[in-house]
Amino acid sequence: MKQLARFIFLMLFFITAVSMTKQKKTRIVFFGDSITQAGVNPGGYITRMQEAIQKNGTETQYELIGAGIGGNKVYDLYLRMEDDVLAKNPDVVAIWVGVNDVWHKASYGTGTDPDKFEKFYMAIIKKLQAKNIKVVLVTPAAIGERNDFSNQQDGDLNLYSNIIRKVAQTNNCKLVDLRKEFIDYNLKNNPENKESGILTTDRVHLNEKGNTFVAQKMMDVLISK
Amino acid sequence: MKQLARFIFLMLFFITAVSMTKQKKTRIVFFGDSITQAGVNPGGYITRMQEAIQKNGTETQYELIGAGIGGNKVYDLYLRMEDDVLAKNPDVVAIWVGVNDVWHKASYGTGTDPDKFEKFYMAIIKKLQAKNIKVVLVTPAAIGERNDFSNQQDGDLNLYSNIIRKVAQTNNCKLVDLRKEFIDYNLKNNPENKESGILTTDRVHLNEKGNTFVAQKMMDVLISK
Amino acid sequence: MKQLARFIFLMLFFITAVSMTKQKKTRIVFFGDSITQAGVNPGGYITRMQEAIQKNGTETQYELIGAGIGGNKVYDLYLRMEDDVLAKNPDVVAIWVGVNDVWHKASYGTGTDPDKFEKFYMAIIKKLQAKNIKVVLVTPAAIGERNDFSNQQDGDLNLYSNIIRKVAQTNNCKLVDLRKEFIDYNLKNNPENKESGILTTDRVHLNEKGNTFVAQKMMDVLISK
Amino acid sequence: MKQLARFIFLMLFFITAVSMTKQKKTRIVFFGDSITQAGVNPGGYITRMQEAIQKNGTETQYELIGAGIGGNKVYDLYLRMEDDVLAKNPDVVAIWVGVNDVWHKASYGTGTDPDKFEKFYMAIIKKLQAKNIKVVLVTPAAIGERNDFSNQQDGDLNLYSNIIRKVAQTNNCKLVDLRKEFIDYNLKNNPENKESGILTTDRVHLNEKGNTFVAQKMMDVLISK
């Protein structure tokens, strides 16, 4: 009888311990466009982060969730944040958006004005911070990898990245400055000044190296060992 | 003493009567872009409506408020509706937007995708109806007055007007179909197929006839005699 | 010896006759964009014209040559007319262009201004007419088949078609007014107001019915029985 | 009588000498857009060059002619080169174009594709060189003066400047690389990273310093002392 009691006690202790551990998991939602949508595929940057946290023994501390939809601009994120982010009760949201806000100017005539980009970005952050969710901002990496600023959208990508950097500072958000990282990487690793094939397959979406690179940069900011 | 009491009683009665009359005033906010911004100017369509209700003796029943800002697209209205509309406790809101959503595609590359136009339009209506505010929808009248559908934005203006007509039906909103009215008017009154000068000064903004015409069409739907 | 002379004489006579017959063939070059590039494929509109003239017994009178390249605008035609048209010594050139001049405004930001469209169009006609080549003009048929003028580019397609109609008149060129023909056809045959699938596969390029329809309209103007 | 003969002889000698001097004048046509159109105004860069050659005593050697028209793109230059350049029998033509080819993408949807830009540029050079006219190429200076490549059109301006640099080399043309000069100048003289006001009034058109600066850079290449 005593042994049974001890066994039950131990079981309860164990279950409690496990559930407490579970409660401690930091839930991170990656909120973005087609690049993030592909991030959960095999080899994708979120998948690689998952593998990395398994390797470094922090998989019990983090839960990574992809919430990317192709073609999304900042106000698409705003419109679907209730269903796709808040409903998941995240602790951290990494917002990675901007490529389509810039790109769709030329390809559809429906890009986002810089001031509206900032307003909707701010509105998203405000809603998340009101629920005590930590927000991490990510700058749009590239539309074209030429390293002499001769990609058509370079001017706007730099401008919108400047906005994100300012917004990060204003709102005390951590920043993964992929725009800067990609430019620095291409200056060193793109001697032929190619449009794509360094970190991207098609000037925008990540190739194998790109996914590894982004996973690493995200880890540096999002995951503490 | 008796007379004073009677006087006070009458005064109170009068004040109450006046304030009750005041409470009965239907407050209409015109929510829109530069066309509506100009609507409150001397000769503007809202000013003309004001004059008309004074003439027909309904000025005690209606209060007209302009809330137009130049360059506004549907999501600009969405972003400023708290401050510029809800804060004014309107009974009725007439939403007249769409010209810039279409026009800015060509002139800035920052027009609004049709599906996003509908989503933000619906979000505005939902917020207003949740506060028991009546919503009246207005289709974008014109960017160019040629009557053979050879104005550059005719296709999109017709498409976005179709969206507004559908949304009006779905949400049981009254509709001032200025797109249809302008096309019909120009078919009869623009024999030389001119780009502007019929109801507009510059293909978009209302001339004197345009302001009178719009005021009348708005009256027909918004003001009951 | 005499018989040999007679034989040689007959041979020469025969060769001369054949070559004279050959010289009589009217050579028609179809000068255009991707729609015309596909026109020489099996089932394409030029292929169908070829089959039709074989059927009606005029194949000895006409030679049909396709000169379409995908994505071409009016100034692309201008830039390649020496190599692709004049080098072929045509008797007739049918110019069918305009869809990309309009479409590329929204999809690349590199459409053609209406006045430049007219100038390059005129320059092409002038060069062809200077060589006594007959020029037949064709209006751009469709970017989207909705029949209530709610396709995004309807305004511009109507405007550029108006320019072509005017240029045809000014230069005494025959006109195949496909814009008008497609609109009329869709009013009768597109009761559900669909975007594509009536005469096109994808709003622009011809399906089977479209190729038959265009072949017939081209025949009516280009081929005399 | 003898004296009269001597006088007439001297007169003739003088007239011949003057006219021979006149024939030696190098005629330079500045072929471009609104920036060049303004260049002949008081204070404009061409006017300043004129003043400079008067100062340095070479005004007898050079004749400067402005041929700029607002809004011109490369193919506008091509279309009007007969009337506006060749008709003036120039010795040298300085081609300064590109701002509108890039800018009109966003503001009208009618910019110039990079490959067409190169084709028309080449066509102009070919026609000029066929008449033994020296051609000097000028890169488009700026649309916005921010020095961190965050002006919207920076990517395209760099790309189109790269094309011009390549074309200059291929065709043995001297180059006034204003794009490079403006970037270098702004890096040193625009510490607040302003959009305009350094060398331009409005991000594109030259202010006083800009006109002086451009005049100097043009002098360095076009005028030999």
CSV table of N, CA and C in Angstrom, one decimal, chain A residues 71 73 75-76 78-79 101 104-106 108-116 119-120 123 127 160, chain B residues 71 73 75-76 78-79 101 104-106 108-116 119-120 123 127 160:
chain,number,residue,atom,x,y,z
A,71,GLY,N,3.0,36.2,-51.4
A,71,GLY,CA,2.4,37.5,-51.9
A,71,GLY,C,2.0,38.5,-50.8
A,73,LYS,N,1.8,41.3,-48.2
A,73,LYS,CA,2.3,42.6,-47.9
A,73,LYS,C,2.0,43.0,-46.4
A,75,TYR,N,-0.1,44.9,-45.0
A,75,TYR,CA,-1.5,45.0,-44.6
A,75,TYR,C,-2.2,43.7,-44.7
A,76,ASP,N,-1.6,42.7,-45.5
A,76,ASP,CA,-2.1,41.4,-45.4
A,76,ASP,C,-1.9,40.7,-44.1
A,78,TYR,N,-1.5,42.4,-41.3
A,78,TYR,CA,-2.5,43.0,-40.4
A,78,TYR,C,-3.9,42.4,-40.5
A,79,LEU,N,-4.4,42.1,-41.7
A,79,LEU,CA,-5.7,41.6,-41.8
A,79,LEU,C,-5.9,40.2,-41.3
A,101,ASP,N,5.7,44.5,-50.6
A,101,ASP,CA,5.3,45.9,-50.5
A,101,ASP,C,6.1,46.7,-51.5
A,104,HIS,N,5.6,44.7,-55.6
A,104,HIS,CA,4.3,44.8,-56.3
A,104,HIS,C,4.1,46.2,-56.9
A,105,LYS,N,4.9,47.2,-56.6
A,105,LYS,CA,4.8,48.4,-57.3
A,105,LYS,C,5.0,48.2,-58.8
A,106,ALA,N,6.1,47.5,-59.1
A,106,ALA,CA,6.4,47.3,-60.5
A,106,ALA,C,5.6,46.2,-61.2
A,108,TYR,N,2.5,44.8,-60.2
A,108,TYR,CA,1.0,44.9,-60.2
A,108,TYR,C,0.5,46.3,-60.1
A,109,GLY,N,1.4,47.3,-59.7
A,109,GLY,CA,1.0,48.6,-59.4
A,109,GLY,C,0.3,48.7,-58.0
A,110,THR,N,0.5,47.7,-57.2
A,110,THR,CA,-0.2,47.7,-55.9
A,110,THR,C,0.8,47.5,-54.7
A,111,GLY,N,1.9,48.1,-54.8
A,111,GLY,CA,2.8,48.1,-53.7
A,111,GLY,C,2.3,49.0,-52.6
A,112,THR,N,3.1,49.1,-51.5
A,112,THR,CA,2.6,49.9,-50.3
A,112,THR,C,3.4,51.2,-50.2
A,113,ASP,N,2.7,52.3,-50.1
A,113,ASP,CA,3.4,53.6,-49.8
A,113,ASP,C,4.3,53.5,-48.5
A,114,PRO,N,5.4,54.1,-48.5
A,114,PRO,CA,6.3,54.0,-47.3
A,114,PRO,C,5.6,54.4,-46.0
A,115,ASP,N,4.8,55.5,-46.0
A,115,ASP,CA,4.1,55.9,-44.8
A,115,ASP,C,3.0,55.0,-44.4
A,116,LYS,N,2.4,54.3,-45.3
A,116,LYS,CA,1.3,53.3,-45.0
A,116,LYS,C,2.0,52.0,-44.5
A,119,LYS,N,2.7,52.7,-40.9
A,119,LYS,CA,1.5,52.7,-40.1
A,119,LYS,C,0.9,51.3,-39.8
A,120,PHE,N,0.9,50.5,-40.8
A,120,PHE,CA,0.4,49.1,-40.6
A,120,PHE,C,1.4,48.3,-39.8
A,123,ALA,N,0.8,49.3,-36.3
A,123,ALA,CA,-0.5,48.8,-35.8
A,123,ALA,C,-0.3,47.3,-35.4
A,127,LYS,N,-0.7,45.9,-31.4
A,127,LYS,CA,-1.6,44.9,-31.1
A,127,LYS,C,-0.9,43.7,-30.4
A,160,TYR,N,12.7,51.0,-47.1
A,160,TYR,CA,11.8,50.3,-46.2
A,160,TYR,C,12.5,49.6,-45.1
B,71,GLY,N,-6.0,62.2,-51.6
B,71,GLY,CA,-5.1,61.0,-51.8
B,71,GLY,C,-5.5,59.7,-51.1
B,73,LYS,N,-7.0,56.3,-49.9
B,73,LYS,CA,-7.5,55.0,-50.4
B,73,LYS,C,-8.3,54.3,-49.3
B,75,TYR,N,-7.7,51.9,-47.4
B,75,TYR,CA,-7.1,51.6,-46.1
B,75,TYR,C,-6.7,52.8,-45.4
B,76,ASP,N,-6.6,54.0,-46.0
B,76,ASP,CA,-6.4,55.2,-45.3
B,76,ASP,C,-7.6,55.5,-44.5
B,78,TYR,N,-9.7,53.3,-43.4
B,78,TYR,CA,-9.7,52.3,-42.3
B,78,TYR,C,-8.8,52.8,-41.1
B,79,LEU,N,-7.6,53.3,-41.5
B,79,LEU,CA,-6.6,53.7,-40.5
B,79,LEU,C,-7.1,54.9,-39.7
B,101,ASP,N,-7.5,54.3,-55.1
B,101,ASP,CA,-7.2,52.9,-55.1
B,101,ASP,C,-6.8,52.4,-56.5
B,104,HIS,N,-3.7,55.3,-58.3
B,104,HIS,CA,-2.3,55.2,-57.8
B,104,HIS,C,-1.6,54.0,-58.3
B,105,LYS,N,-2.3,53.1,-58.9
B,105,LYS,CA,-1.6,52.0,-59.6
B,105,LYS,C,-0.6,52.6,-60.7
B,106,ALA,N,-1.2,53.5,-61.5
B,106,ALA,CA,-0.4,54.0,-62.6
B,106,ALA,C,0.5,55.2,-62.1
B,108,TYR,N,1.7,55.9,-58.9
B,108,TYR,CA,2.7,55.7,-57.8
B,108,TYR,C,3.1,54.2,-57.7
B,109,GLY,N,2.4,53.4,-58.4
B,109,GLY,CA,2.6,51.9,-58.2
B,109,GLY,C,2.1,51.4,-56.8
B,110,THR,N,1.2,52.2,-56.2
B,110,THR,CA,0.7,51.9,-54.9
B,110,THR,C,-0.8,51.9,-54.8
B,111,GLY,N,-1.5,51.4,-55.9
B,111,GLY,CA,-2.9,51.2,-55.8
B,111,GLY,C,-3.3,50.0,-54.9
B,112,THR,N,-4.6,49.7,-54.9
B,112,THR,CA,-5.1,48.7,-54.0
B,112,THR,C,-5.5,47.5,-54.8
B,113,ASP,N,-5.1,46.3,-54.5
B,113,ASP,CA,-5.6,45.1,-55.1
B,113,ASP,C,-7.1,45.0,-54.9
B,114,PRO,N,-7.8,44.5,-55.9
B,114,PRO,CA,-9.3,44.4,-55.7
B,114,PRO,C,-9.7,43.6,-54.5
B,115,ASP,N,-9.0,42.5,-54.2
B,115,ASP,CA,-9.5,41.7,-53.1
B,115,ASP,C,-9.2,42.4,-51.7
B,116,LYS,N,-8.1,43.2,-51.7
B,116,LYS,CA,-7.8,43.9,-50.5
B,116,LYS,C,-8.8,45.1,-50.3
B,119,LYS,N,-11.7,43.7,-48.8
B,119,LYS,CA,-11.5,43.4,-47.4
B,119,LYS,C,-11.5,44.6,-46.4
B,120,PHE,N,-10.8,45.6,-46.8
B,120,PHE,CA,-10.8,46.8,-46.0
B,120,PHE,C,-12.2,47.5,-46.0
B,123,ALA,N,-14.2,45.7,-43.6
B,123,ALA,CA,-13.8,45.9,-42.2
B,123,ALA,C,-14.3,47.3,-41.7
B,127,LYS,N,-17.2,47.6,-38.6
B,127,LYS,CA,-16.9,48.4,-37.4
B,127,LYS,C,-18.1,49.5,-37.3
B,160,TYR,N,-14.0,48.0,-59.6
B,160,TYR,CA,-14.2,48.3,-58.2
B,160,TYR,C,-15.6,48.8,-57.8
